[in-house]
XYZ file of N, CA and C in Angstrom:
780
model
N 16.304 -4.985 -34.410
C 14.876 -5.509 -34.257
C 14.138 -4.361 -33.476
N 14.693 -3.875 -32.420
C 13.961 -2.774 -31.727
C 13.568 -1.574 -32.482
N 14.581 -1.275 -33.411
C 14.143 -0.070 -34.315
C 13.048 -0.380 -35.259
N 12.915 -1.639 -35.714
C 11.741 -2.025 -36.490
C 10.483 -2.007 -35.763
N 10.562 -2.518 -34.518
C 9.293 -2.479 -33.680
C 8.947 -1.194 -33.424
N 9.876 -0.275 -33.154
C 9.521 1.223 -32.877
C 8.833 1.816 -34.042
N 9.457 1.550 -35.261
C 8.833 2.312 -36.457
C 7.373 1.720 -36.668
N 7.261 0.387 -36.488
C 5.900 -0.112 -36.615
C 4.886 0.382 -35.764
N 5.285 0.576 -34.520
C 4.372 1.089 -33.443
C 4.035 2.575 -33.763
N 4.950 3.392 -34.167
C 4.906 4.768 -34.578
C 3.901 4.985 -35.590
N 3.921 3.967 -36.588
C 3.025 4.026 -37.773
C 1.532 3.917 -37.414
N 1.335 3.237 -36.323
C -0.192 2.886 -35.884
C -0.368 3.453 -34.568
N 0.238 4.603 -34.075
C 0.140 5.155 -32.787
C -1.159 5.478 -32.367
N -1.988 5.973 -33.419
C -3.329 6.531 -33.145
C -4.416 5.534 -32.713
N -3.985 4.193 -32.969
C -4.850 3.031 -32.548
C -4.040 2.120 -31.596
N -3.123 2.653 -30.954
C -2.181 1.793 -29.996
C -2.385 2.169 -28.582
N -2.548 1.325 -27.746
C -2.434 1.573 -26.271
C -1.271 1.177 -25.726
N -0.520 1.941 -24.985
C 0.684 1.608 -24.260
C 0.250 1.427 -22.765
N 0.665 0.204 -22.225
C 0.262 -0.020 -20.822
C 1.695 -0.564 -20.135
N 2.171 0.373 -19.178
C 3.531 0.242 -18.573
C 3.501 0.086 -17.232
N 4.183 -0.989 -16.687
C 4.456 -1.125 -15.228
C 5.380 -0.020 -14.626
N 5.429 0.114 -13.277
C 6.184 1.138 -12.833
C 7.503 0.644 -12.178
N 7.388 -0.220 -11.101
C 8.736 -0.684 -10.478
C 9.435 -1.671 -11.222
N 10.650 -1.367 -11.563
C 11.528 -2.410 -12.297
C 11.426 -2.270 -13.816
N 10.380 -1.365 -14.258
C 10.028 -1.173 -15.658
C 10.336 0.344 -15.983
N 9.701 1.176 -15.367
C 9.996 2.650 -15.431
C 10.973 3.202 -14.438
N 10.830 2.579 -13.258
C 11.717 2.932 -12.200
C 12.588 1.740 -11.805
N 13.950 2.040 -11.604
C 14.842 0.979 -11.047
C 14.382 0.450 -9.689
N 14.516 -0.837 -9.490
C 14.180 -1.367 -8.113
C 15.206 -0.854 -7.257
N 14.729 -0.447 -6.042
C 15.548 0.185 -4.955
C 15.214 -0.575 -3.632
N 16.209 -0.600 -2.654
C 15.908 -1.221 -1.464
C 14.696 -0.667 -0.640
N 14.488 0.698 -0.674
C 13.390 1.216 -0.002
C 12.319 1.634 -1.021
N 11.238 0.887 -1.020
C 10.189 1.123 -1.981
C 9.660 2.562 -2.052
N 9.648 3.117 -0.960
C 9.320 4.667 -0.971
C 10.178 5.549 -1.695
N 11.306 5.101 -2.066
C 12.322 5.896 -2.824
C 12.377 5.538 -4.316
N 11.466 4.690 -4.727
C 11.355 4.425 -6.196
C 10.869 5.516 -7.038
N 11.695 6.007 -8.027
C 11.456 7.025 -8.956
C 11.695 6.638 -10.302
N 10.959 7.161 -11.340
C 11.289 6.889 -12.671
C 12.713 7.456 -13.134
N 13.334 6.859 -14.052
C 14.672 7.372 -14.661
C 14.358 8.760 -15.104
N 15.428 9.704 -14.964
C 15.300 11.010 -15.406
C 14.927 11.070 -16.840
N 13.889 11.863 -17.243
C 13.477 12.096 -18.498
C 12.219 11.133 -18.788
N 12.015 10.236 -18.086
C 10.773 9.305 -18.346
C 9.483 9.996 -18.258
N 9.268 10.750 -17.228
C 7.863 11.392 -17.055
C 7.567 12.215 -18.330
N 8.619 13.121 -18.559
C 8.391 14.005 -19.858
C 8.175 13.223 -21.084
N 8.856 12.096 -21.251
C 8.719 11.314 -22.457
C 7.308 10.774 -22.564
N 6.783 10.273 -21.306
C 5.389 9.684 -21.346
C 4.426 10.777 -21.866
N 4.670 11.989 -21.311
C 3.691 13.097 -21.768
C 3.790 13.261 -23.219
N 5.015 13.216 -23.855
C 5.039 13.371 -25.333
C 4.357 12.208 -26.097
N 4.402 10.958 -25.502
C 3.822 9.797 -26.078
C 2.310 9.811 -25.965
N 1.725 10.468 -24.952
C 0.355 10.545 -24.681
C -0.348 11.138 -25.900
N 0.173 12.110 -26.641
C -0.418 12.916 -27.621
C -0.747 11.996 -28.904
N 0.271 11.303 -29.636
C 0.010 10.558 -30.662
C -0.744 9.141 -30.449
N -0.490 8.642 -29.258
C -1.085 7.370 -28.975
C -2.498 7.351 -28.563
N -3.227 6.297 -28.801
C -4.681 6.095 -28.439
C -4.785 6.124 -26.887
N -3.777 5.654 -26.234
C -3.689 5.619 -24.772
C -2.396 5.307 -24.227
N -1.904 5.974 -23.077
C -0.673 5.646 -22.349
C -1.221 5.553 -20.958
N -0.830 4.405 -20.414
C -1.324 4.178 -19.012
C -0.203 3.455 -18.167
N -0.220 3.976 -16.900
C 0.677 3.151 -15.933
C -0.201 2.170 -15.091
N 0.292 1.012 -15.047
C -0.424 -0.040 -14.331
C 0.540 -0.684 -13.303
N 0.154 -0.475 -12.141
C 1.015 -0.957 -10.968
C 0.296 -1.484 -9.747
N 0.989 -2.298 -9.072
C 0.543 -2.599 -7.682
C 0.642 -1.499 -6.667
N 1.318 -0.410 -7.020
C 1.376 0.755 -6.212
C -0.061 1.394 -6.091
N -0.202 2.143 -4.964
C -1.409 2.988 -4.948
C -1.396 4.039 -6.024
N -2.561 4.357 -6.531
C -2.735 5.319 -7.721
C -2.147 6.600 -7.396
N -2.338 7.104 -6.075
C -1.761 8.328 -5.812
C -0.225 8.511 -5.737
N 0.359 7.362 -5.531
C 1.819 7.231 -5.658
C 2.266 7.540 -7.022
N 1.635 6.853 -8.005
C 1.914 7.029 -9.353
C 1.639 8.411 -9.807
N 0.573 9.028 -9.335
C 0.333 10.295 -9.734
C 1.368 11.422 -9.116
N 1.794 11.022 -7.917
C 2.786 12.015 -7.337
C 4.124 11.944 -8.046
N 4.528 10.738 -8.524
C 5.907 10.521 -8.966
C 6.117 10.333 -10.455
N 4.984 10.027 -11.102
C 5.088 9.765 -12.581
C 3.987 10.359 -13.395
N 3.328 11.253 -12.801
C 2.057 11.741 -13.662
C 2.550 12.721 -14.797
N 1.926 12.515 -15.972
C 2.213 13.321 -17.101
C 0.950 13.664 -17.756
N 0.699 14.644 -18.362
C -0.542 15.094 -19.114
C -0.953 14.004 -20.098
N -2.317 13.514 -19.903
C -2.867 12.553 -20.798
C -2.472 11.167 -20.416
N -1.694 10.807 -19.338
C -1.263 9.498 -18.947
C -2.169 9.091 -17.875
N -2.841 7.931 -18.041
C -3.634 7.329 -17.010
C -2.832 6.652 -15.889
N -3.256 6.702 -14.642
C -2.639 6.156 -13.605
C -3.583 5.226 -12.850
N -3.262 3.923 -13.039
C -4.088 2.745 -12.478
C -3.345 2.147 -11.452
N -3.758 2.178 -10.191
C -2.929 1.587 -9.066
C -3.695 0.323 -8.593
N -3.069 -0.422 -7.637
C -3.414 -1.567 -7.054
C -4.039 -2.491 -8.149
N -3.307 -2.749 -9.211
C -3.628 -3.566 -10.305
C -4.925 -3.266 -11.019
N -5.248 -1.943 -10.864
C -6.464 -1.447 -11.673
C -7.656 -1.278 -10.783
N -7.474 -1.705 -9.539
C -8.627 -1.461 -8.681
C -8.674 0.061 -7.976
N -7.656 0.772 -8.334
C -7.706 2.341 -8.119
C -7.310 2.961 -9.272
N -7.736 4.298 -9.546
C -7.389 5.023 -10.710
C -7.568 6.594 -10.276
N -6.761 7.351 -10.882
C -6.893 8.755 -10.688
C -7.866 9.331 -11.856
N -9.108 9.637 -11.360
C -10.042 10.262 -12.227
C -10.457 11.613 -11.867
N -10.217 12.654 -12.888
C -10.617 13.977 -12.596
C -9.999 14.531 -11.349
N -8.543 14.145 -11.131
C -7.902 14.553 -10.034
C -8.107 13.901 -8.729
N -9.045 12.926 -8.734
C -9.370 12.320 -7.445
C -9.043 10.858 -7.663
N -8.909 10.090 -6.406
C -8.565 8.650 -6.419
C -9.915 8.020 -6.310
N -10.241 7.217 -7.423
C -11.339 6.397 -7.440
C -10.836 4.991 -6.902
N -11.679 4.379 -6.084
C -11.338 2.978 -5.426
C -12.543 2.059 -5.720
N -12.213 0.943 -6.036
C -13.254 -0.135 -6.210
C -13.948 -0.325 -4.885
N -15.164 -0.225 -4.826
C -15.981 -0.275 -3.528
C -15.668 -1.515 -2.793
N -15.197 -2.502 -3.447
C -14.965 -3.892 -2.673
C -13.784 -3.661 -1.840
N -12.841 -2.911 -2.274
C -11.574 -2.717 -1.462
C -11.945 -1.966 -0.135
N -12.833 -1.020 -0.271
C -13.263 -0.246 0.958
C -13.825 -1.235 2.220
N -14.722 -2.093 1.645
C -15.313 -3.145 2.531
C -14.259 -4.024 3.209
N -13.085 -4.269 2.503
C -12.019 -5.113 2.940
C -11.081 -4.482 3.834
N -11.088 -3.112 4.002
C -10.011 -2.434 4.625
C -9.747 -2.797 5.974
N -10.777 -3.004 6.895
C -10.535 -3.484 8.144
C -9.701 -4.788 8.178
N -9.859 -5.788 7.405
C -9.056 -7.000 7.263
C -7.689 -6.718 6.980
N -7.468 -5.724 6.126
C -6.013 -5.366 5.827
C -5.391 -4.759 6.921
N -6.042 -3.928 7.576
C -5.393 -3.205 8.856
C -5.102 -4.409 9.873
N -6.092 -5.310 10.038
C -5.830 -6.403 11.063
C -4.666 -7.212 10.593
N -4.461 -7.582 9.233
C -3.408 -8.272 8.817
C -1.968 -7.513 9.016
N -2.023 -6.238 8.722
C -0.823 -5.472 8.985
C -0.323 -5.493 10.452
N -1.394 -5.571 11.394
C -0.959 -5.636 12.775
C -0.351 -7.083 13.099
N -1.030 -7.949 12.588
C -0.540 -9.417 12.712
C 0.866 -9.556 12.183
N 1.170 -8.982 11.081
C 2.563 -9.122 10.562
C 3.471 -8.256 11.433
N 3.088 -7.076 11.954
C 4.097 -6.450 12.784
C 4.418 -7.208 14.051
N 3.486 -8.122 14.487
C 3.725 -8.979 15.681
C 4.257 -10.457 15.355
N 4.620 -10.596 13.964
C 4.996 -12.006 13.560
C 6.525 -11.997 13.723
N 7.034 -13.136 14.377
C 8.397 -13.346 14.624
C 9.193 -13.317 13.395
N 8.775 -13.910 12.251
C 9.647 -14.041 11.088
C 9.795 -12.637 10.463
N 8.680 -11.865 10.513
C 8.858 -10.565 9.861
C 9.850 -9.647 10.796
N 9.613 -9.620 12.079
C 10.184 -8.905 13.114
C 11.746 -9.284 13.156
N 12.162 -10.628 13.133
C 13.419 -11.001 13.375
C 14.208 -10.834 12.076
N 13.537 -10.914 10.945
C 14.291 -10.718 9.732
C 14.671 -9.290 9.376
N 13.841 -8.449 9.984
C 14.117 -7.074 9.633
C 13.239 -6.656 8.289
N 12.408 -7.463 7.844
C 11.716 -7.227 6.551
C 10.832 -5.802 6.723
N 10.635 -5.192 5.626
C 9.989 -3.941 5.503
C 8.538 -4.253 5.169
N 7.610 -3.609 5.990
C 6.190 -3.619 5.850
C 5.761 -2.400 5.010
N 5.095 -2.551 3.907
C 4.612 -1.412 3.076
C 3.130 -1.278 3.267
N 2.699 -0.161 3.884
C 1.242 -0.009 3.996
C 0.743 0.624 2.737
N -0.093 -0.185 1.955
C -0.652 0.274 0.752
C -2.064 0.753 0.817
N -2.572 0.833 2.064
C -3.911 1.267 2.406
C -4.909 0.205 2.206
N -4.864 -0.345 0.957
C -5.839 -1.468 0.821
C -5.252 -2.790 0.564
N -3.875 -2.827 0.829
C -3.104 -4.044 0.801
C -1.818 -3.753 1.705
N -1.152 -4.781 2.095
C 0.124 -4.715 2.942
C 1.189 -5.674 2.304
N 2.384 -5.114 2.056
C 3.416 -5.960 1.402
C 4.584 -6.135 2.349
N 5.148 -7.211 2.240
C 6.384 -7.666 2.934
C 7.508 -7.675 2.116
N 8.454 -6.766 2.214
C 9.680 -6.545 1.403
C 10.958 -7.233 2.057
N 11.695 -8.023 1.336
C 12.941 -8.732 1.918
C 14.118 -8.179 1.109
N 13.976 -7.287 0.227
C 15.187 -6.834 -0.535
C 16.302 -6.299 0.252
N 16.027 -5.702 1.246
C 17.218 -5.050 2.078
C 17.471 -5.946 3.387
N 16.922 -7.057 3.420
C 17.255 -8.072 4.497
C 18.461 -8.776 4.250
N 19.400 -8.745 5.251
C 20.614 -9.631 5.138
C 20.224 -11.106 4.804
N 20.802 -11.690 3.769
C 20.503 -13.147 3.531
C 19.022 -13.414 3.317
N 18.506 -12.707 2.340
C 17.013 -12.909 2.191
C 16.565 -14.265 1.980
N 17.372 -15.115 1.219
C 17.025 -16.495 1.070
C 16.768 -17.281 2.326
N 17.412 -16.954 3.383
C 17.291 -17.609 4.781
C 15.828 -17.460 5.206
N 15.220 -16.279 4.743
C 13.864 -16.018 5.365
C 12.751 -16.106 4.374
N 13.075 -16.720 3.198
C 12.049 -16.850 2.177
C 10.959 -17.796 2.732
N 11.272 -19.033 3.464
C 10.296 -19.952 3.815
C 9.516 -19.547 4.938
N 10.161 -19.062 6.022
C 9.381 -18.558 7.282
C 8.482 -17.429 6.823
N 8.924 -16.370 6.048
C 8.030 -15.371 5.728
C 6.944 -15.759 4.814
N 7.171 -16.687 3.980
C 6.090 -17.187 3.020
C 5.125 -17.880 3.951
N 5.475 -18.656 4.843
C 4.505 -19.369 5.698
C 3.766 -18.393 6.561
N 4.340 -17.382 6.993
C 3.675 -16.451 7.906
C 2.733 -15.513 7.090
N 3.196 -15.160 5.895
C 2.274 -14.389 5.007
C 1.085 -15.214 4.761
N 1.126 -16.442 4.403
C -0.059 -17.275 3.944
C -1.034 -17.459 5.209
N -0.373 -17.658 6.487
C -1.132 -17.921 7.656
C -1.980 -16.644 7.973
N -1.257 -15.483 7.974
C -1.898 -14.280 8.175
C -3.054 -13.874 7.207
N -2.832 -14.129 5.951
C -3.583 -13.894 4.965
C -5.002 -14.834 5.103
N -4.726 -16.092 5.333
C -5.901 -17.001 5.613
C -6.704 -16.449 6.763
N -6.029 -16.104 7.899
C -6.728 -15.773 9.112
C -7.680 -14.561 8.859
N -7.297 -13.621 7.953
C -7.817 -12.393 7.801
C -8.646 -12.377 6.454
N -8.785 -13.496 5.772
C -9.709 -13.573 4.566
C -9.009 -12.889 3.389
N -7.716 -12.787 3.365
C -6.989 -12.146 2.201
C -6.292 -13.158 1.320
N -5.655 -12.765 0.175
C -4.869 -13.581 -0.629
C -3.390 -12.953 -0.633
N -2.552 -13.912 -1.179
C -1.152 -13.520 -1.324
C -0.869 -13.447 -2.654
N -0.228 -12.294 -3.025
C 0.340 -12.095 -4.474
C 1.918 -11.965 -4.270
N 2.453 -12.920 -5.022
C 3.948 -13.036 -4.968
C 4.641 -12.048 -5.932
N 5.793 -11.457 -5.510
C 6.561 -10.726 -6.422
C 8.158 -11.045 -6.271
N 9.034 -10.193 -6.862
C 10.372 -10.474 -6.547
C 10.773 -9.911 -5.138
N 10.994 -10.834 -4.231
C 11.281 -10.593 -2.853
C 10.297 -9.789 -2.233
N 9.115 -10.053 -2.576
C 7.944 -9.319 -1.909
C 6.634 -10.357 -1.853
N 5.911 -10.238 -0.743
C 4.688 -10.812 -0.648
C 3.593 -9.764 -0.252
N 2.719 -9.719 -1.040
C 1.573 -8.650 -1.002
C 0.335 -9.450 -0.534
N -0.225 -8.993 0.656
C -1.610 -9.549 1.079
C -2.489 -8.439 0.874
N -3.632 -9.008 0.038
C -4.632 -8.058 -0.454
C -5.809 -8.767 -0.442
N -7.090 -8.042 -0.469
C -8.419 -8.475 -0.480
C -8.587 -9.437 -1.694
N -9.399 -10.464 -1.513
C -9.553 -11.463 -2.554
C -10.632 -10.871 -3.578
N -10.441 -9.821 -4.094
C -11.167 -9.020 -5.051
C -10.689 -9.309 -6.374
N -11.451 -9.765 -7.345
C -11.043 -9.947 -8.738
C -10.517 -8.665 -9.261
N -9.307 -8.638 -9.749
C -8.675 -7.594 -10.324
C -7.279 -7.632 -10.555
N -6.701 -7.661 -11.826
C -5.272 -7.903 -12.003
C -4.902 -6.967 -13.136
N -3.695 -6.970 -13.570
C -3.209 -6.162 -14.517
C -3.791 -6.424 -15.909
N -4.182 -7.751 -16.084
C -4.880 -8.206 -17.378
C -6.187 -7.372 -17.482
N -6.909 -7.325 -16.348
C -8.170 -6.710 -16.400
C -7.950 -5.211 -16.710
N -6.982 -4.553 -16.077
C -6.661 -3.125 -16.382
C -6.233 -2.873 -17.889
N -5.507 -3.865 -18.434
C -5.103 -3.727 -19.798
C -6.450 -3.732 -20.626
N -7.293 -4.666 -20.476
C -8.580 -4.848 -21.052
C -9.318 -3.413 -21.064
N -9.375 -2.863 -19.845
C -10.137 -1.610 -19.707
C -9.536 -0.540 -20.551
N -8.227 -0.327 -20.464
C -7.457 0.584 -21.223
C -7.761 0.448 -22.774
N -7.671 -0.778 -23.168
C -7.853 -1.056 -24.562
C -9.356 -0.841 -25.014
N -10.318 -1.130 -24.223
C -11.665 -0.867 -24.549
C -12.100 0.558 -24.453
N -11.613 1.244 -23.525
C -11.817 2.726 -23.290
C -11.288 3.544 -24.435
N -10.212 3.174 -24.991
C -9.575 3.920 -26.080
C -9.822 3.343 -27.512
N -10.549 2.265 -27.555
C -10.859 1.598 -28.797
C -9.618 1.247 -29.573
N -8.465 0.877 -28.786
C -7.195 0.485 -29.496
C -7.467 -0.872 -30.244
N -6.620 -0.851 -31.260
C -6.604 -2.062 -32.059
C -5.304 -2.713 -32.012
N -4.216 -2.095 -31.336
C -2.940 -2.700 -31.069
C -2.621 -2.276 -29.691
N -1.647 -2.953 -29.154
C -1.126 -2.681 -27.769
C 0.295 -2.914 -27.504
N 0.944 -2.218 -26.629
C 2.173 -2.441 -26.142
C 2.008 -2.644 -24.697
N 2.602 -3.681 -24.033
C 2.603 -3.979 -22.663
C 4.019 -4.194 -22.223
N 4.479 -3.492 -21.148
C 5.741 -3.716 -20.623
C 5.710 -3.956 -19.267
N 6.539 -4.893 -18.665
C 6.596 -5.192 -17.286
C 7.896 -6.048 -16.920
N 8.014 -6.370 -15.739
C 9.285 -7.086 -15.264
C 8.989 -8.195 -14.257
N 7.674 -8.474 -13.877
C 7.366 -9.231 -12.762
C 6.311 -10.247 -12.937
N 6.111 -11.101 -12.067
C 4.985 -12.010 -12.181
C 3.563 -11.505 -12.306
N 3.350 -10.299 -11.721
C 2.088 -9.658 -11.897
C 1.866 -9.156 -13.281
N 2.971 -9.077 -14.057
C 2.674 -8.572 -15.503
C 2.309 -9.653 -16.482
N 2.387 -10.871 -15.968
C 2.124 -11.947 -16.824
C 0.583 -11.877 -17.336
N -0.291 -11.418 -16.422
C -1.707 -11.306 -16.746
C -1.939 -10.289 -17.752
N -0.973 -9.237 -17.645
C -1.115 -8.120 -18.664
C -0.724 -8.549 -20.075
N 0.278 -9.482 -20.051
C 0.743 -10.033 -21.356
C -0.305 -10.912 -21.904
N -1.141 -11.752 -20.988
C -2.240 -12.536 -21.487
C -3.359 -11.709 -22.062
N -3.573 -10.508 -21.442
C -4.613 -9.735 -22.034
C -4.214 -9.146 -23.355
N -3.043 -8.800 -23.610
C -2.527 -8.322 -24.909
C -2.591 -9.551 -25.924
N -2.340 -10.744 -25.406
C -2.425 -11.918 -26.502
C -3.878 -12.040 -26.920
N -4.787 -11.710 -26.016
C -6.184 -11.868 -26.409
C -6.471 -10.975 -27.540
N -5.911 -9.678 -27.508
C -6.135 -8.803 -28.512
C -5.431 -9.245 -29.835
N -4.412 -9.820 -29.758
C -3.606 -10.425 -30.806
C -4.471 -11.577 -31.567
N -5.184 -12.321 -30.617
C -6.052 -13.451 -31.297
C -7.283 -12.930 -32.057
N -7.599 -11.533 -31.694
C -8.622 -10.924 -32.521
C -8.082 -10.262 -33.670
N -6.809 -10.368 -34.038
C -6.264 -9.615 -35.118
C -5.440 -8.550 -34.813
N -5.367 -8.096 -33.587
C -4.682 -6.932 -33.295
C -3.144 -7.045 -33.302
N -2.464 -6.001 -33.345
C -1.010 -5.926 -33.361
C -0.510 -5.714 -31.958
N 0.222 -6.616 -31.335
C 0.557 -6.563 -29.978
C 2.118 -6.705 -29.894
N 2.712 -6.108 -28.889
C 4.103 -6.142 -28.479
C 4.217 -6.319 -27.017
N 4.672 -7.472 -26.565
C 4.933 -7.665 -25.100
C 6.447 -7.434 -24.864
N 6.761 -6.591 -23.937
C 8.043 -6.206 -23.734
C 8.333 -6.716 -22.297
N 9.381 -7.428 -22.115
C 9.887 -7.969 -20.810
C 11.229 -7.105 -20.487
N 11.027 -6.429 -19.256
C 12.139 -5.670 -18.904
C 13.060 -6.641 -17.930
N 14.185 -6.840 -18.558
C 15.047 -7.969 -17.922
C 15.724 -7.362 -16.678
N 16.067 -8.407 -15.757
C 16.978 -8.137 -14.552
C 17.352 -9.479 -14.151
N 18.297 -9.508 -13.103
C 18.757 -10.611 -12.471
C 17.640 -11.384 -11.842
N 16.555 -10.668 -11.482
C 15.387 -11.375 -10.715
C 14.197 -11.579 -11.572
N 14.200 -11.233 -12.871
C 13.089 -11.392 -13.828
C 12.661 -12.868 -13.946
N 11.326 -13.116 -13.681
C 10.808 -14.449 -13.665
C 10.955 -15.046 -15.225
N 11.311 -16.287 -15.329
C 11.541 -16.909 -16.669
C 10.098 -16.958 -17.277
N 9.085 -17.176 -16.648
C 7.795 -17.281 -17.200
C 7.353 -15.937 -17.999
N 7.827 -14.808 -17.516
C 7.599 -13.608 -18.101
C 8.385 -13.516 -19.366
N 9.701 -13.816 -19.242
C 10.751 -13.558 -20.322
C 10.331 -14.581 -21.404
N 9.781 -15.708 -21.220
C 9.485 -16.689 -22.220
C 8.275 -16.203 -23.065
N 7.417 -15.289 -22.524
C 6.240 -15.037 -23.282
C 6.507 -13.577 -23.911
N 7.590 -13.022 -23.750
C 7.951 -11.658 -24.343
C 8.132 -11.759 -25.822
N 7.792 -10.727 -26.473
C 8.007 -10.546 -27.987
C 9.401 -9.916 -28.105
N 9.619 -8.947 -27.037
C 11.029 -8.226 -27.024
C 11.503 -8.214 -25.676
N 12.781 -8.317 -25.473
C 13.508 -8.208 -24.119
C 14.390 -7.015 -24.216
N 14.074 -6.065 -23.110
C 14.961 -5.006 -23.050
C 15.841 -5.079 -21.661
N 16.962 -4.497 -21.658
C 17.762 -4.555 -20.457
C 17.484 -3.455 -19.452
N 16.595 -3.746 -18.417
C 16.288 -2.877 -17.235
C 15.501 -1.675 -17.854
N 15.083 -0.729 -16.874
C 14.417 0.322 -17.202
C 15.186 1.325 -18.251
N 16.567 1.259 -18.151
C 17.205 2.027 -19.098
C 16.972 1.572 -20.518
N 16.947 0.203 -20.637
C 16.520 -0.377 -22.035
C 15.269 0.100 -22.329
N 14.394 0.095 -21.576
C 12.888 0.443 -21.871
C 12.812 1.856 -22.356
N 13.462 2.767 -21.576
C 13.408 4.175 -21.880
C 14.089 4.408 -23.338
N 15.220 3.821 -23.661
C 15.725 3.867 -24.873
C 14.739 3.414 -25.956
N 14.117 2.318 -25.739
C 13.084 1.937 -26.739
C 11.972 2.846 -26.890
N 11.364 3.420 -25.850
C 10.284 4.375 -25.897
C 10.775 5.739 -26.697
N 12.110 6.031 -26.485
C 12.637 7.235 -27.171
C 12.592 6.847 -28.644
N 12.954 5.670 -29.093
C 12.939 5.274 -30.517
C 11.607 5.439 -31.037
N 10.560 4.866 -30.296
C 9.165 5.007 -30.747
C 8.743 6.521 -31.046
N 9.076 7.346 -30.113
C 8.712 8.752 -30.306
C 9.409 9.397 -31.579
N 10.710 8.984 -31.572
C 11.570 9.622 -32.748
C 11.056 9.064 -34.104
C-alpha cells in the first residue's frame, strides 16, 4: 500500500504540498528536547523533495529558528510555534500578538520554576521564548506526577492569561493567540496553490493539521494523512490517518519511496 501511495504522490508532485511535523515524526523523541535531531539523511532528502513538490514545509511547536538550525534544507519552509513563527528571507518573522504576550510567558515561566510539583518532580522546563513547556519524559515515574503538574500548569496559565496545549508527556503554556497547525497547513496550501497535500505527524497537535487536509479533500483534492506511530501515539490521531508508519524510520522510508 505504501508503494502505491508513494507512486500516486510522485505523479502529482507539482501540485502537492508536504507538511511534516518535527518531534516524533522526522526526529525521534529523546529525553532532552534540546537534543532532538532528524534521522541521518532526512535533511538531504527534504531538500531533494522540495524541487519537484509544490511545497515542503516543517510545521512544529518548536521555535522556527530551532527548525532552521537543525532541519533546514533549500526550498523547505520552517514554520515554528504552530505557524505563528516562520523563517522568511533568513529572518524570524513573529506574529505581533506573540510579542505583546511575551511578558505573560516570562511571568508564567518564573511561576513554574517556583512551583512545588515542577520542582519536586524534576520536570524539565523548556523556554520557547513565546511559550514555556513542562516535560516529564525523563522524570522517574511520570504517571505519579501527571495530575499535580496538570493542575499546576492550568493554575499558572489561568493566572497569567495563557492557555495549555497538551502533548505526549508535555504541557505547553502559550498565549491565547489563534493559530494551530491546521492554520499553518492552510497557509502552505494557499501560498503554493497546491491541489493535493500530505500531512504527517505523531501527536495531538497534528490533529488540526489532519483536519485542514481533510478540508482540501472535501473540495476534491487528493490528501494523504500519515500518522507516525509510537507507544505514546494518541488514538485520535491514529484513527484519522490514511496511512500509519512505524516511527520516524518508517516515515523516512516512505519519503524515500516517494522520491524514488
